[in-house]
Short mmCIF file of C-alpha atoms in Angstrom, two decimals:
data_model
loop_
_atom_site.label_atom_id
_atom_site.label_comp_id
_atom_site.label_asym_id
_atom_site.label_seq_id
_atom_site.Cartn_x
_atom_site.Cartn_y
_atom_site.Cartn_z
CA UNK S 173 76.53 69.66 121.31
CA UNK S 174 79.90 70.18 123.07
CA UNK S 175 79.79 70.58 126.86
CA UNK S 176 76.74 71.02 129.03
CA UNK S 177 73.77 72.80 127.43
CA UNK S 178 73.30 76.39 128.54
CA UNK S 179 70.33 78.70 128.98
CA UNK S 180 71.13 80.10 125.52
CA UNK S 181 70.91 76.58 124.05
CA UNK S 182 67.51 76.03 125.71
CA UNK S 183 66.31 79.41 124.42
CA UNK S 184 67.43 78.56 120.88
CA UNK S 185 65.77 75.10 121.03
CA UNK S 186 62.50 76.57 122.37
CA UNK S 187 62.50 79.52 119.99
CA UNK S 188 62.35 82.10 122.79
CA UNK S 189 64.68 84.66 124.29
CA UNK S 190 67.24 83.96 127.00
CA UNK S 191 65.29 86.35 129.23
CA UNK S 192 62.17 84.20 128.84
CA UNK S 193 64.06 81.04 129.86
CA UNK S 194 65.45 82.96 132.83
CA UNK S 195 61.93 84.01 133.86
CA UNK S 196 60.69 80.42 133.68
CA UNK S 197 63.74 79.13 135.55
CA UNK S 198 63.50 81.67 138.35
CA UNK S 199 59.75 82.16 138.47
CA UNK S 200 59.95 85.84 137.60
CA UNK S 201 57.01 87.61 135.96
CA UNK S 202 54.16 85.71 134.34
CA UNK S 203 54.96 83.51 131.34
CA UNK S 204 52.31 82.13 129.02
CA UNK S 205 51.42 78.50 129.66
CA UNK S 206 52.33 77.43 126.10
CA UNK S 207 55.68 79.24 126.31
CA UNK S 208 56.58 77.72 129.67
CA UNK S 209 55.71 74.26 128.36
CA UNK S 210 57.87 74.81 125.26
CA UNK S 211 60.81 75.84 127.43
CA UNK S 212 60.35 72.77 129.65
CA UNK S 213 60.23 70.46 126.61
CA UNK S 214 63.34 72.05 125.13
CA UNK S 215 65.22 71.69 128.42
CA UNK S 216 64.26 68.03 128.66
CA UNK S 217 65.29 67.35 125.06
CA UNK S 218 68.72 68.91 125.61
CA UNK S 219 69.33 67.37 129.01
CA UNK S 220 69.66 70.80 130.63
CA UNK S 221 70.92 70.51 134.23
CA UNK S 222 67.95 72.45 135.66
CA UNK S 223 65.25 70.61 133.68
CA UNK S 224 63.39 69.43 136.78
CA UNK S 225 63.30 72.97 138.19
CA UNK S 226 62.03 74.36 134.89
CA UNK S 227 59.33 71.70 134.77
CA UNK S 228 58.29 72.60 138.31
CA UNK S 229 58.16 76.30 137.46
CA UNK S 230 56.25 75.69 134.24
CA UNK S 231 53.68 73.48 135.96
CA UNK S 232 53.14 76.15 138.58
CA UNK S 233 51.86 78.41 135.80
CA UNK S 234 49.28 75.86 134.65
CA UNK S 235 45.60 76.16 135.58
CA UNK S 236 44.35 73.87 138.34
CA UNK S 237 41.24 71.71 137.80
CA UNK S 238 39.36 69.30 140.03
CA UNK S 239 37.88 66.49 137.96
CA UNK S 240 35.27 64.18 139.43
CA UNK S 241 34.63 60.54 138.57
CA UNK S 242 31.40 58.89 139.65
CA UNK S 243 31.75 55.11 139.40
CA UNK S 244 29.84 52.16 140.78
CA UNK S 245 30.59 49.09 142.92
CA UNK S 246 33.63 50.25 144.95
CA UNK S 247 34.21 46.64 146.07
CA UNK S 248 34.78 45.38 142.52
CA UNK S 249 38.34 45.01 141.22
CA UNK S 250 37.44 46.64 137.88
CA UNK S 251 36.19 49.86 139.47
CA UNK S 252 39.08 49.92 141.91
CA UNK S 253 41.43 49.80 138.94
CA UNK S 254 39.30 52.43 137.17
CA UNK S 255 39.70 54.78 140.15
CA UNK S 256 43.49 54.31 140.18
CA UNK S 257 43.77 54.97 136.46
CA UNK S 258 41.59 58.08 136.71
CA UNK S 259 43.81 59.48 139.46
CA UNK S 260 46.95 58.66 137.43
CA UNK S 261 45.53 60.34 134.31
CA UNK S 262 44.72 63.55 136.18
CA UNK S 263 48.08 63.61 137.97
CA UNK S 264 49.94 63.02 134.71
CA UNK S 265 48.07 65.60 132.64
CA UNK S 266 50.41 68.03 130.90
CA UNK S 267 47.96 70.86 130.16
CA UNK S 268 46.85 71.50 133.75
CA UNK S 269 47.54 70.71 137.38
CA UNK S 270 44.74 68.63 138.74
CA UNK S 271 43.15 66.55 141.40
CA UNK S 272 40.88 63.56 140.79
CA UNK S 273 37.94 63.16 143.16
CA UNK S 274 36.37 59.70 142.95
CA UNK S 275 32.96 58.79 144.33
CA UNK S 276 30.86 55.64 143.97
CA UNK S 277 27.22 54.65 143.95
CA UNK S 278 26.18 51.17 145.04
CA UNK S 279 22.53 50.79 144.06
CA UNK S 280 20.87 51.34 140.69
CA UNK S 281 18.43 53.85 142.13
CA UNK S 282 18.45 57.13 140.18
CA UNK S 283 17.86 59.19 143.34
CA UNK S 284 21.03 57.82 144.93
CA UNK S 285 23.03 58.36 141.76
CA UNK S 286 21.79 61.94 141.40
CA UNK S 287 22.43 62.78 145.06
CA UNK S 288 26.00 61.48 144.78
CA UNK S 289 26.51 63.27 141.45
CA UNK S 290 25.36 66.61 142.84
CA UNK S 291 27.57 66.29 145.94
CA UNK S 292 30.55 65.47 143.75
CA UNK S 293 29.86 68.30 141.30
CA UNK S 294 29.89 70.89 144.10
CA UNK S 295 33.66 70.47 144.40
CA UNK S 296 34.56 69.76 140.74
CA UNK S 297 35.01 71.63 137.49
CA UNK S 298 33.79 68.64 135.43
CA UNK S 299 32.53 65.11 136.10
CA UNK S 300 32.90 61.76 134.34
CA UNK S 301 29.93 59.48 135.06
CA UNK S 302 29.06 55.78 134.89
CA UNK S 303 25.28 55.46 135.18
CA UNK S 304 22.12 53.86 133.82
CA UNK S 305 20.25 56.11 131.42
CA UNK S 306 17.28 57.47 133.40
CA UNK S 307 15.26 60.70 133.05
CA UNK S 308 16.11 61.68 136.64
CA UNK S 309 19.83 61.36 135.88
CA UNK S 310 19.42 63.26 132.60
CA UNK S 311 17.66 66.11 134.42
CA UNK S 312 20.51 66.34 136.93
CA UNK S 313 23.09 66.42 134.12
CA UNK S 314 21.13 69.21 132.44
CA UNK S 315 21.10 71.21 135.69
CA UNK S 316 24.86 70.85 136.01
CA UNK S 317 25.32 71.86 132.39
CA UNK S 318 23.32 75.04 133.00
CA UNK S 319 25.74 75.83 135.84
CA UNK S 320 28.73 75.37 133.53
CA UNK S 321 29.75 71.93 134.84
CA UNK S 322 30.18 69.49 131.94
CA UNK S 323 29.35 65.80 132.53
CA UNK S 324 31.02 63.14 130.41
CA UNK S 325 29.44 59.67 130.03
CA UNK S 326 31.88 56.81 130.61
CA UNK S 327 31.54 53.12 129.58
CA UNK S 328 27.77 53.40 128.95
CA UNK S 329 26.19 56.40 127.24
CA UNK S 330 23.66 58.45 129.17
CA UNK S 331 21.63 61.61 128.55
CA UNK S 332 22.40 61.80 124.83
CA UNK S 333 22.13 65.37 123.60
CA UNK S 334 22.69 66.71 127.10
CA UNK S 335 25.91 65.13 128.37
CA UNK S 336 29.15 66.62 127.10
CA UNK S 337 30.23 63.45 125.31
CA UNK S 338 30.82 59.72 125.64
CA UNK S 339 34.10 57.83 126.05
CA UNK S 340 34.15 54.05 125.99
CA UNK S 341 33.81 51.06 123.71
CA UNK S 342 31.61 50.65 120.67
CA UNK S 343 29.25 48.44 122.64
CA UNK S 344 27.31 47.11 119.66
CA UNK S 345 30.60 45.86 118.23
CA UNK S 346 31.44 44.29 121.61
CA UNK S 347 28.17 42.34 121.52
CA UNK S 348 28.80 41.10 118.00
CA UNK S 349 32.29 39.99 119.00
CA UNK S 350 30.86 38.01 121.94
CA UNK S 351 28.38 36.34 119.58
CA UNK S 352 31.14 35.52 117.09
CA UNK S 353 33.12 33.73 119.77
CA UNK S 354 30.12 31.74 121.04
CA UNK S 355 29.17 30.69 117.50
CA UNK S 356 32.73 29.64 116.67
CA UNK S 357 33.65 27.96 119.96
CA UNK S 358 30.43 26.06 120.73
CA UNK S 359 30.49 22.31 120.01
CA UNK S 360 27.16 22.59 118.22
CA UNK S 361 24.33 25.12 117.84
CA UNK S 362 22.09 25.44 120.87
CA UNK S 363 20.58 27.92 123.24
CA UNK S 364 22.41 31.05 124.41
CA UNK S 365 21.82 32.87 127.70
CA UNK S 366 22.32 36.65 127.98
CA UNK S 367 22.66 38.73 131.15
CA UNK S 368 22.39 42.52 131.40
CA UNK S 369 22.90 44.57 134.53
CA UNK S 370 19.86 46.74 133.91
CA UNK S 371 17.59 47.52 130.96
CA UNK S 372 18.60 51.15 131.45
CA UNK S 373 22.33 50.61 130.90
CA UNK S 374 22.66 51.80 127.30
CA UNK S 375 25.96 49.98 126.94
CA UNK S 376 24.42 46.66 127.98
CA UNK S 377 21.45 47.21 125.69
CA UNK S 378 23.75 47.89 122.74
CA UNK S 379 25.81 44.80 123.52
CA UNK S 380 22.64 42.71 123.57
CA UNK S 381 21.52 44.26 120.26
CA UNK S 382 24.90 43.49 118.70
CA UNK S 383 24.82 39.92 119.99
CA UNK S 384 21.31 39.26 118.69
CA UNK S 385 22.00 40.88 115.32
CA UNK S 386 25.05 38.68 114.78
CA UNK S 387 23.19 35.46 115.57
CA UNK S 388 20.26 36.54 113.40
CA UNK S 389 22.52 37.31 110.45
CA UNK S 390 25.38 34.84 110.77
CA UNK S 391 24.37 31.95 113.06
CA UNK S 392 20.58 31.46 112.89
CA UNK S 393 20.84 27.88 114.18
CA UNK S 394 21.42 29.24 117.68
CA UNK S 395 18.43 30.19 119.85
CA UNK S 396 18.73 33.14 122.18
CA UNK S 397 16.86 32.81 125.45
CA UNK S 398 15.00 35.67 127.08
CA UNK S 399 17.48 38.22 128.43
CA UNK S 400 17.94 38.07 132.18
CA UNK S 401 18.56 41.12 134.40
CA UNK S 402 21.15 40.35 137.08
CA UNK S 403 21.56 43.85 138.61
CA UNK S 404 25.31 43.16 138.20
CA UNK S 405 25.07 40.90 141.26
CA UNK S 406 27.16 37.68 141.33
CA UNK S 407 24.69 35.71 143.44
CA UNK S 408 21.74 36.51 141.17
CA UNK S 409 23.84 35.54 138.15
CA UNK S 410 24.94 32.28 139.77
CA UNK S 411 21.47 31.14 140.78
CA UNK S 412 19.91 32.17 137.48
CA UNK S 413 22.53 30.44 135.33
CA UNK S 414 22.24 27.20 137.33
CA UNK S 415 18.47 27.35 136.84
CA UNK S 416 18.83 28.03 133.11
CA UNK S 417 21.21 25.11 132.66
CA UNK S 418 18.83 22.83 134.52
CA UNK S 419 16.10 23.76 132.06
CA UNK S 420 18.37 23.83 129.00
CA UNK S 421 20.91 21.00 129.10
CA UNK S 422 21.99 21.89 125.56
CA UNK S 423 23.04 25.43 126.56
CA UNK S 424 25.73 26.34 124.05
CA UNK S 425 26.86 29.66 125.42
CA UNK S 426 26.39 32.47 127.88
CA UNK S 427 27.25 36.16 127.66
CA UNK S 428 27.40 38.37 130.76
CA UNK S 429 27.34 41.86 129.27
CA UNK S 430 28.17 43.73 132.48
CA UNK S 431 28.95 42.99 136.11
CA UNK S 432 28.14 39.81 137.98
CA UNK S 433 30.36 37.50 135.91
CA UNK S 434 31.83 36.07 139.12
CA UNK S 435 28.50 34.31 139.66
CA UNK S 436 28.54 32.75 136.20
CA UNK S 437 32.10 31.50 136.70
CA UNK S 438 31.21 30.08 140.10
CA UNK S 439 28.12 28.37 138.65
CA UNK S 440 30.16 26.57 135.99
CA UNK S 441 32.83 25.71 138.53
CA UNK S 442 30.27 24.15 140.88
CA UNK S 443 28.58 22.11 138.13
CA UNK S 444 31.87 20.38 137.20
CA UNK S 445 30.83 19.81 133.59
CA UNK S 446 33.16 17.92 131.28
CA UNK S 447 32.45 20.48 128.56
CA UNK S 448 30.85 23.66 129.94
CA UNK S 449 29.06 26.11 127.63
CA UNK S 450 31.06 28.90 126.06
CA UNK S 451 31.21 31.80 128.54
CA UNK S 452 32.07 35.32 127.39
CA UNK S 453 32.46 38.10 129.97
CA UNK S 454 33.70 41.66 130.10
CA UNK S 455 36.88 42.95 131.75
CA UNK S 456 40.01 41.16 132.90
CA UNK S 457 39.87 40.95 136.69
CA UNK S 458 41.30 38.43 139.16
CA UNK S 459 38.04 36.48 138.87
CA UNK S 460 37.90 36.40 135.07
CA UNK S 461 41.63 35.65 134.88
CA UNK S 462 41.07 32.62 137.13
CA UNK S 463 38.10 31.59 134.97
CA UNK S 464 40.24 31.80 131.84
CA UNK S 465 42.99 29.74 133.47
CA UNK S 466 40.45 27.05 134.40
CA UNK S 467 38.93 27.09 130.89
CA UNK S 468 35.59 28.14 132.35
CA UNK S 469 35.76 31.52 130.59
CA UNK S 470 36.34 31.37 126.84
CA UNK S 471 36.91 35.08 126.27
CA UNK S 472 37.03 38.29 128.30
CA UNK S 473 36.53 41.55 126.40
CA UNK S 474 38.49 44.29 128.14
CA UNK S 475 38.26 48.06 128.35
CA UNK S 476 41.67 49.79 128.01
CA UNK S 477 41.29 51.84 131.19
CA UNK S 478 44.54 53.86 130.91
CA UNK S 479 43.56 55.08 127.43
CA UNK S 480 39.96 55.68 128.47
CA UNK S 481 40.99 57.77 131.47
CA UNK S 482 43.56 59.80 129.54
CA UNK S 483 41.02 60.51 126.80
CA UNK S 484 38.31 61.39 129.33
CA UNK S 485 40.62 63.72 131.26
CA UNK S 486 41.66 65.52 128.08
CA UNK S 487 38.03 66.00 126.98
CA UNK S 488 36.97 67.17 130.46
CA UNK S 489 39.82 69.70 130.65
CA UNK S 490 38.95 71.00 127.18
CA UNK S 491 35.31 71.30 128.25
CA UNK S 492 36.29 73.32 131.31
CA UNK S 493 38.32 75.68 129.13
CA UNK S 494 35.84 75.99 126.26
CA UNK S 495 32.57 75.72 128.16
CA UNK S 496 30.07 72.91 128.72
CA UNK S 497 27.97 73.72 125.65
CA UNK S 498 30.41 72.29 123.12
CA UNK S 499 30.13 68.52 122.62
CA UNK S 500 32.73 66.19 121.07
CA UNK S 501 30.14 63.43 120.54
CA UNK S 502 31.32 59.84 121.00
CA UNK S 503 34.89 58.63 121.44
CA UNK S 504 35.23 54.90 120.77
CA UNK S 505 38.30 53.04 122.00
CA UNK S 506 39.59 49.71 120.67
CA UNK S 507 38.88 46.89 123.09
CA UNK S 508 41.18 44.15 124.33
CA UNK S 509 40.60 40.43 123.79
CA UNK S 510 41.74 38.01 126.50
CA UNK S 511 41.76 34.25 125.92
CA UNK S 512 43.02 31.34 128.03
CA UNK S 513 46.25 31.35 126.00
CA UNK S 514 46.88 35.10 126.31
CA UNK S 515 46.86 35.55 130.08
#
């Protein structure tokens, strides 16, 4: 194209009239959201001199949504990163102007979770939730649904049949992957310790099921110990793992299916073993990265938080527009694998 692109060029590229481009550019008269977006995309593609102004005008015509995210453990690096990615996904959404409102719960008590959820929902059009699966939580989600506020389960499914949908990993596959690594990396078959945050975390339960099914089918020479509940607390994990290793000197592996992995890493670090058991954890954090670098962690299975948040934001916005009754079901994301040689 010779010379600088003109309004006529933008109109031709967008398939609209020059008058429509002029209205978008100058903020005159209402323009349909889809049309304004098409004009903005055409201006950007052509390098039109007023592209930034057109984008500003077109965004001003978009609907405005407040999306809530209820997470846990605000002191943990993973959930701090989760909050940042949620805010970035809402800010960068192209179909609406939005604001992310992030809240946290700190104890696995359904009453606290529900109270925080209901406070958050009062100022939001939709909510994404990380929570154990409990009847009290399900009842609260159903009340919000009846008020037209969709709730999306994140990381661990909750209130199946009531919540708007689930976005996260295929947790059964995660558990089988953890078992595969332990079976392949262990020096010899032996006992395997498993930690879950709570029996009511569906995601942890599915990871445990996947782990046990793999060993049962593919590595029956390994013996799985009774599953321990660590409440996602590092100190409980540390003390319990040290106790387990004292009772089981042939411990071949350990899988921490949720939070509290810092305690497992610290336990192995303090024992100073020449060849520690295979340790598989979830999420790449400063603590798990250090554990990988020290060869205390064999593998960290990571959630792609940017993709999860973008997918969740898109589903939540669609739910606001279409109503809370419609349900997209489950959205599984591919997980990341981190090894000592990949960090």
